[in-house]
Amino acid sequence: MNHSTIAPSPEKVSLKGRDLVTWLDYTAEEVHELLSLAQYLKENPYSKSLEGKTLGMIFEKSSTRTRVSFEAGMLQLGGHAIYLNSRDIQLGRGESIADTARVLSSYVDGIMIRTFETEKVTQLAEYASVPVINGLCDTYHPCQALADVLTILETKGTLKGVKVVYIGDGNNVAHSFMILCAMLGMEVVVSCPEGYEPKEDIIGKTVDLTVESGGSFTLTHDPNEAVKGADVVYTDVWASMGQEEEAFKRLQDFKGYQVNEELLSHASPNVTFLHCLPAHREEEVTAAVIDGPCSAVFQQAENRLHVQKAILQSLFI
C-alpha cells in the first residue's frame, strides 16, 4: 500500500450521528479522514470499537459486496448486523418509511438501506434518530465511490491531479464517482452515448466542486478522446438492476463504448482499470482487460470492506 496520508488511530475520526446519503453532504477534509481510517483498518482489521453496536440492513435490491462487506465489517469491529429483506419486514407490506425508521431506531445503532428510490433513503434519514447509510439507490452509490477512491490512492499514490475516466452509463455509480473525484481535485472525464448522460443537476454540482478543489470535469461522447492520457479507466454494466427490459437496446446504443485493449492503448501506459462489479465480460469490458495486469477490480472490491468499516466506526462512535 502506498501511504500518502498518515493513518490515524480509530478514535481520532468521528462523524458521530451523521447520515451518509451522498458525498455532497461532506467536506473533502472529512473524506480524507475516512480514507485514512480505512487505510488504518485495512492494516488493523480486528477491534472491539463497535462492541455492543448493531446495524440493521434493509435490502430491496439483491447484493453480494454490499451485504457481505457490511456484515463482515460489523463482526470484525466487534458488532453485529441484522439482514432485513424488504419482503420479510412490514416495509414490504405497506408500513411507512417514517414508522419503520422510528421503530428501527429504538432497536439498532444504525441503518443501512439498499433500494431503488432515492426518496426512500432521504425519508429514512429524516425520520430515523440513528445514522442512515445509503448502500445504493437510483441516484447515488456513495460507499462504492469511497472504495474506488481508496483503490486509486493505493495504486497511484495520490489523488489530486489524477485523470480518471468513466466510460458507459451515467448512472448512480457514475454520479457518486464524479462527485467524490471532483471534490478531491481529480481530472474527471465521463464518456457516454447520447441520451445516457449523468443527471444535469449532478453535473452542475460536480463542476461546482472542481472550483474549490482545483479539479476539472469534462463530458464527451467520444471514448477514444476521453481516455487519452488517462490514469484510471472505470466502467459499469450497461443495463443495471431493474433495467433488464432495456438490455437489448442498450447493447446497441453502447456499441463503441466497450473497454478493451484497443481503447486502453490511448490511455497512460500505467493505466488502472476499475469496475464496481458484477461485470459482464465481453460486453462493457473484455476478459483480456478485466483479468489483465492493469485491472485492480478485486482490490477495489476488497476495499468495500475497509471503507464500510471506516464509515461505520466514524458514524457510530
PDB file of N, CA, C and O in Angstrom, residues 14-31 33-34 109-111 125 128-134 183 311-317:
ATOM      1  N   SER A  14     -14.254  10.990  14.034  1.00  0.00           N
ATOM      2  CA  SER A  14     -15.636  10.794  14.462  1.00  0.00           C
ATOM      3  C   SER A  14     -16.571  11.728  13.709  1.00  0.00           C
ATOM      4  O   SER A  14     -16.383  12.933  13.679  1.00  0.00           O
ATOM      5  N   LEU A  15     -17.528  11.127  13.081  1.00  0.00           N
ATOM      6  CA  LEU A  15     -18.610  11.863  12.425  1.00  0.00           C
ATOM      7  C   LEU A  15     -19.918  11.400  13.057  1.00  0.00           C
ATOM      8  O   LEU A  15     -20.933  11.221  12.385  1.00  0.00           O
ATOM      9  N   LYS A  16     -19.867  11.179  14.371  1.00  0.00           N
ATOM     10  CA  LYS A  16     -20.946  10.524  15.106  1.00  0.00           C
ATOM     11  C   LYS A  16     -22.306  11.142  14.829  1.00  0.00           C
ATOM     12  O   LYS A  16     -22.476  12.362  14.885  1.00  0.00           O
ATOM     13  N   GLY A  17     -23.258  10.265  14.525  1.00  0.00           N
ATOM     14  CA  GLY A  17     -24.636  10.691  14.341  1.00  0.00           C
ATOM     15  C   GLY A  17     -24.982  11.175  12.954  1.00  0.00           C
ATOM     16  O   GLY A  17     -26.156  11.423  12.659  1.00  0.00           O
ATOM     17  N   ARG A  18     -23.987  11.323  12.083  1.00  0.00           N
ATOM     18  CA  ARG A  18     -24.243  11.798  10.722  1.00  0.00           C
ATOM     19  C   ARG A  18     -24.881  10.694   9.879  1.00  0.00           C
ATOM     20  O   ARG A  18     -24.704   9.504  10.120  1.00  0.00           O
ATOM     21  N   ASP A  19     -25.611  11.103   8.840  1.00  0.00           N
ATOM     22  CA  ASP A  19     -26.097  10.178   7.820  1.00  0.00           C
ATOM     23  C   ASP A  19     -25.129  10.215   6.650  1.00  0.00           C
ATOM     24  O   ASP A  19     -24.405  11.194   6.455  1.00  0.00           O
ATOM     25  N   LEU A  20     -25.134   9.146   5.849  1.00  0.00           N
ATOM     26  CA  LEU A  20     -24.402   9.159   4.588  1.00  0.00           C
ATOM     27  C   LEU A  20     -25.374   8.816   3.471  1.00  0.00           C
ATOM     28  O   LEU A  20     -25.646   7.650   3.191  1.00  0.00           O
ATOM     29  N   VAL A  21     -25.919   9.860   2.868  1.00  0.00           N
ATOM     30  CA  VAL A  21     -26.819   9.700   1.720  1.00  0.00           C
ATOM     31  C   VAL A  21     -26.051   9.977   0.439  1.00  0.00           C
ATOM     32  O   VAL A  21     -26.137   9.238  -0.535  1.00  0.00           O
ATOM     33  N   THR A  22     -25.254  11.047   0.458  1.00  0.00           N
ATOM     34  CA  THR A  22     -24.437  11.442  -0.680  1.00  0.00           C
ATOM     35  C   THR A  22     -23.207  12.174  -0.159  1.00  0.00           C
ATOM     36  O   THR A  22     -23.248  12.798   0.918  1.00  0.00           O
ATOM     37  N   TRP A  23     -22.109  12.119  -0.920  1.00  0.00           N
ATOM     38  CA  TRP A  23     -20.896  12.829  -0.520  1.00  0.00           C
ATOM     39  C   TRP A  23     -21.054  14.339  -0.632  1.00  0.00           C
ATOM     40  O   TRP A  23     -20.214  15.094  -0.130  1.00  0.00           O
ATOM     41  N   LEU A  24     -22.113  14.805  -1.241  1.00  0.00           N
ATOM     42  CA  LEU A  24     -22.382  16.243  -1.309  1.00  0.00           C
ATOM     43  C   LEU A  24     -22.609  16.831   0.083  1.00  0.00           C
ATOM     44  O   LEU A  24     -22.513  18.047   0.272  1.00  0.00           O
ATOM     45  N   ASP A  25     -22.903  15.967   1.062  1.00  0.00           N
ATOM     46  CA  ASP A  25     -23.128  16.426   2.436  1.00  0.00           C
ATOM     47  C   ASP A  25     -21.841  16.442   3.260  1.00  0.00           C
ATOM     48  O   ASP A  25     -21.879  16.766   4.451  1.00  0.00           O
ATOM     49  N   TYR A  26     -20.718  16.103   2.638  1.00  0.00           N
ATOM     50  CA  TYR A  26     -19.449  16.005   3.352  1.00  0.00           C
ATOM     51  C   TYR A  26     -18.420  16.950   2.744  1.00  0.00           C
ATOM     52  O   TYR A  26     -18.578  17.418   1.626  1.00  0.00           O
ATOM     53  N   THR A  27     -17.360  17.197   3.495  1.00  0.00           N
ATOM     54  CA  THR A  27     -16.266  18.033   3.001  1.00  0.00           C
ATOM     55  C   THR A  27     -15.116  17.144   2.534  1.00  0.00           C
ATOM     56  O   THR A  27     -15.020  15.972   2.923  1.00  0.00           O
ATOM     57  N   ALA A  28     -14.224  17.730   1.759  1.00  0.00           N
ATOM     58  CA  ALA A  28     -13.047  16.991   1.311  1.00  0.00           C
ATOM     59  C   ALA A  28     -12.206  16.543   2.507  1.00  0.00           C
ATOM     60  O   ALA A  28     -11.656  15.433   2.518  1.00  0.00           O
ATOM     61  N   GLU A  29     -12.105  17.381   3.519  1.00  0.00           N
ATOM     62  CA  GLU A  29     -11.327  17.032   4.710  1.00  0.00           C
ATOM     63  C   GLU A  29     -11.916  15.806   5.403  1.00  0.00           C
ATOM     64  O   GLU A  29     -11.185  14.909   5.837  1.00  0.00           O
ATOM     65  N   GLU A  30     -13.232  15.755   5.506  1.00  0.00           N
ATOM     66  CA  GLU A  30     -13.883  14.600   6.136  1.00  0.00           C
ATOM     67  C   GLU A  30     -13.660  13.332   5.321  1.00  0.00           C
ATOM     68  O   GLU A  30     -13.451  12.244   5.885  1.00  0.00           O
ATOM     69  N   VAL A  31     -13.701  13.449   4.000  1.00  0.00           N
ATOM     70  CA  VAL A  31     -13.453  12.290   3.140  1.00  0.00           C
ATOM     71  C   VAL A  31     -12.022  11.797   3.316  1.00  0.00           C
ATOM     72  O   VAL A  31     -11.771  10.590   3.407  1.00  0.00           O
ATOM     73  N   GLU A  33     -10.228  12.064   5.950  1.00  0.00           N
ATOM     74  CA  GLU A  33     -10.182  11.399   7.252  1.00  0.00           C
ATOM     75  C   GLU A  33     -10.707   9.963   7.137  1.00  0.00           C
ATOM     76  O   GLU A  33     -10.135   9.029   7.716  1.00  0.00           O
ATOM     77  N   LEU A  34     -11.786   9.790   6.395  1.00  0.00           N
ATOM     78  CA  LEU A  34     -12.353   8.448   6.214  1.00  0.00           C
ATOM     79  C   LEU A  34     -11.392   7.545   5.446  1.00  0.00           C
ATOM     80  O   LEU A  34     -11.249   6.359   5.765  1.00  0.00           O
ATOM     81  N   ASP A 109     -28.313   0.624  16.233  1.00  0.00           N
ATOM     82  CA  ASP A 109     -27.476   1.822  16.346  1.00  0.00           C
ATOM     83  C   ASP A 109     -27.254   2.516  15.012  1.00  0.00           C
ATOM     84  O   ASP A 109     -26.699   3.617  14.955  1.00  0.00           O
ATOM     85  N   GLY A 110     -27.683   1.892  13.942  1.00  0.00           N
ATOM     86  CA  GLY A 110     -27.559   2.472  12.612  1.00  0.00           C
ATOM     87  C   GLY A 110     -28.327   1.630  11.619  1.00  0.00           C
ATOM     88  O   GLY A 110     -28.613   0.449  11.863  1.00  0.00           O
ATOM     89  N   ILE A 111     -28.669   2.250  10.487  1.00  0.00           N
ATOM     90  CA  ILE A 111     -29.440   1.572   9.446  1.00  0.00           C
ATOM     91  C   ILE A 111     -28.743   1.757   8.117  1.00  0.00           C
ATOM     92  O   ILE A 111     -28.349   2.877   7.753  1.00  0.00           O
ATOM     93  N   ALA A 125     -33.584   8.727   6.505  1.00  0.00           N
ATOM     94  CA  ALA A 125     -32.646   9.581   7.235  1.00  0.00           C
ATOM     95  C   ALA A 125     -33.374  10.684   7.998  1.00  0.00           C
ATOM     96  O   ALA A 125     -32.977  11.051   9.110  1.00  0.00           O
ATOM     97  N   ALA A 128     -35.312   8.731  11.071  1.00  0.00           N
ATOM     98  CA  ALA A 128     -34.531   7.893  11.977  1.00  0.00           C
ATOM     99  C   ALA A 128     -33.746   8.768  12.942  1.00  0.00           C
ATOM    100  O   ALA A 128     -33.279   9.851  12.579  1.00  0.00           O
ATOM    101  N   SER A 129     -33.559   8.286  14.142  1.00  0.00           N
ATOM    102  CA  SER A 129     -32.750   9.008  15.128  1.00  0.00           C
ATOM    103  C   SER A 129     -31.353   8.408  15.251  1.00  0.00           C
ATOM    104  O   SER A 129     -30.576   8.816  16.123  1.00  0.00           O
ATOM    105  N   VAL A 130     -31.045   7.447  14.383  1.00  0.00           N
ATOM    106  CA  VAL A 130     -29.705   6.848  14.311  1.00  0.00           C
ATOM    107  C   VAL A 130     -29.157   7.094  12.905  1.00  0.00           C
ATOM    108  O   VAL A 130     -29.915   7.425  11.984  1.00  0.00           O
ATOM    109  N   PRO A 131     -27.838   6.953  12.704  1.00  0.00           N
ATOM    110  CA  PRO A 131     -27.269   7.192  11.368  1.00  0.00           C
ATOM    111  C   PRO A 131     -27.856   6.260  10.312  1.00  0.00           C
ATOM    112  O   PRO A 131     -28.079   5.071  10.561  1.00  0.00           O
ATOM    113  N   VAL A 132     -28.093   6.828   9.142  1.00  0.00           N
ATOM    114  CA  VAL A 132     -28.591   6.068   7.986  1.00  0.00           C
ATOM    115  C   VAL A 132     -27.525   6.116   6.894  1.00  0.00           C
ATOM    116  O   VAL A 132     -27.022   7.186   6.549  1.00  0.00           O
ATOM    117  N   ILE A 133     -27.193   4.945   6.363  1.00  0.00           N
ATOM    118  CA  ILE A 133     -26.172   4.824   5.323  1.00  0.00           C
ATOM    119  C   ILE A 133     -26.823   4.373   4.030  1.00  0.00           C
ATOM    120  O   ILE A 133     -27.560   3.386   4.008  1.00  0.00           O
ATOM    121  N   ASN A 134     -26.550   5.103   2.971  1.00  0.00           N
ATOM    122  CA  ASN A 134     -27.068   4.756   1.646  1.00  0.00           C
ATOM    123  C   ASN A 134     -26.191   3.661   1.033  1.00  0.00           C
ATOM    124  O   ASN A 134     -25.085   3.921   0.588  1.00  0.00           O
ATOM    125  N   MET A 183     -14.437  16.443  -5.906  1.00  0.00           N
ATOM    126  CA  MET A 183     -14.219  17.024  -4.581  1.00  0.00           C
ATOM    127  C   MET A 183     -12.764  16.921  -4.153  1.00  0.00           C
ATOM    128  O   MET A 183     -12.226  17.811  -3.485  1.00  0.00           O
ATOM    129  N   ILE A 311     -16.586   3.957   7.595  1.00  0.00           N
ATOM    130  CA  ILE A 311     -17.858   4.683   7.669  1.00  0.00           C
ATOM    131  C   ILE A 311     -18.615   4.311   8.932  1.00  0.00           C
ATOM    132  O   ILE A 311     -19.080   5.182   9.681  1.00  0.00           O
ATOM    133  N   LEU A 312     -18.739   3.019   9.191  1.00  0.00           N
ATOM    134  CA  LEU A 312     -19.489   2.544  10.363  1.00  0.00           C
ATOM    135  C   LEU A 312     -18.874   3.083  11.654  1.00  0.00           C
ATOM    136  O   LEU A 312     -19.583   3.618  12.521  1.00  0.00           O
ATOM    137  N   GLN A 313     -17.563   2.932  11.779  1.00  0.00           N
ATOM    138  CA  GLN A 313     -16.912   3.374  13.007  1.00  0.00           C
ATOM    139  C   GLN A 313     -17.046   4.874  13.208  1.00  0.00           C
ATOM    140  O   GLN A 313     -17.304   5.353  14.317  1.00  0.00           O
ATOM    141  N   SER A 314     -16.909   5.643  12.131  1.00  0.00           N
ATOM    142  CA  SER A 314     -16.969   7.099  12.237  1.00  0.00           C
ATOM    143  C   SER A 314     -18.366   7.594  12.589  1.00  0.00           C
ATOM    144  O   SER A 314     -18.514   8.560  13.345  1.00  0.00           O
ATOM    145  N   LEU A 315     -19.389   6.949  12.045  1.00  0.00           N
ATOM    146  CA  LEU A 315     -20.760   7.414  12.285  1.00  0.00           C
ATOM    147  C   LEU A 315     -21.318   6.919  13.609  1.00  0.00           C
ATOM    148  O   LEU A 315     -22.242   7.531  14.173  1.00  0.00           O
ATOM    149  N   PHE A 316     -20.758   5.813  14.127  1.00  0.00           N
ATOM    150  CA  PHE A 316     -21.331   5.201  15.333  1.00  0.00           C
ATOM    151  C   PHE A 316     -20.693   5.667  16.622  1.00  0.00           C
ATOM    152  O   PHE A 316     -21.317   5.598  17.676  1.00  0.00           O
ATOM    153  N   ILE A 317     -19.397   6.085  16.590  1.00  0.00           N
ATOM    154  CA  ILE A 317     -18.750   6.430  17.861  1.00  0.00           C
ATOM    155  C   ILE A 317     -18.041   7.797  17.783  1.00  0.00           C
ATOM    156  O   ILE A 317     -17.799   8.300  16.710  1.00  0.00           O
TER     157      ILE A 317
END
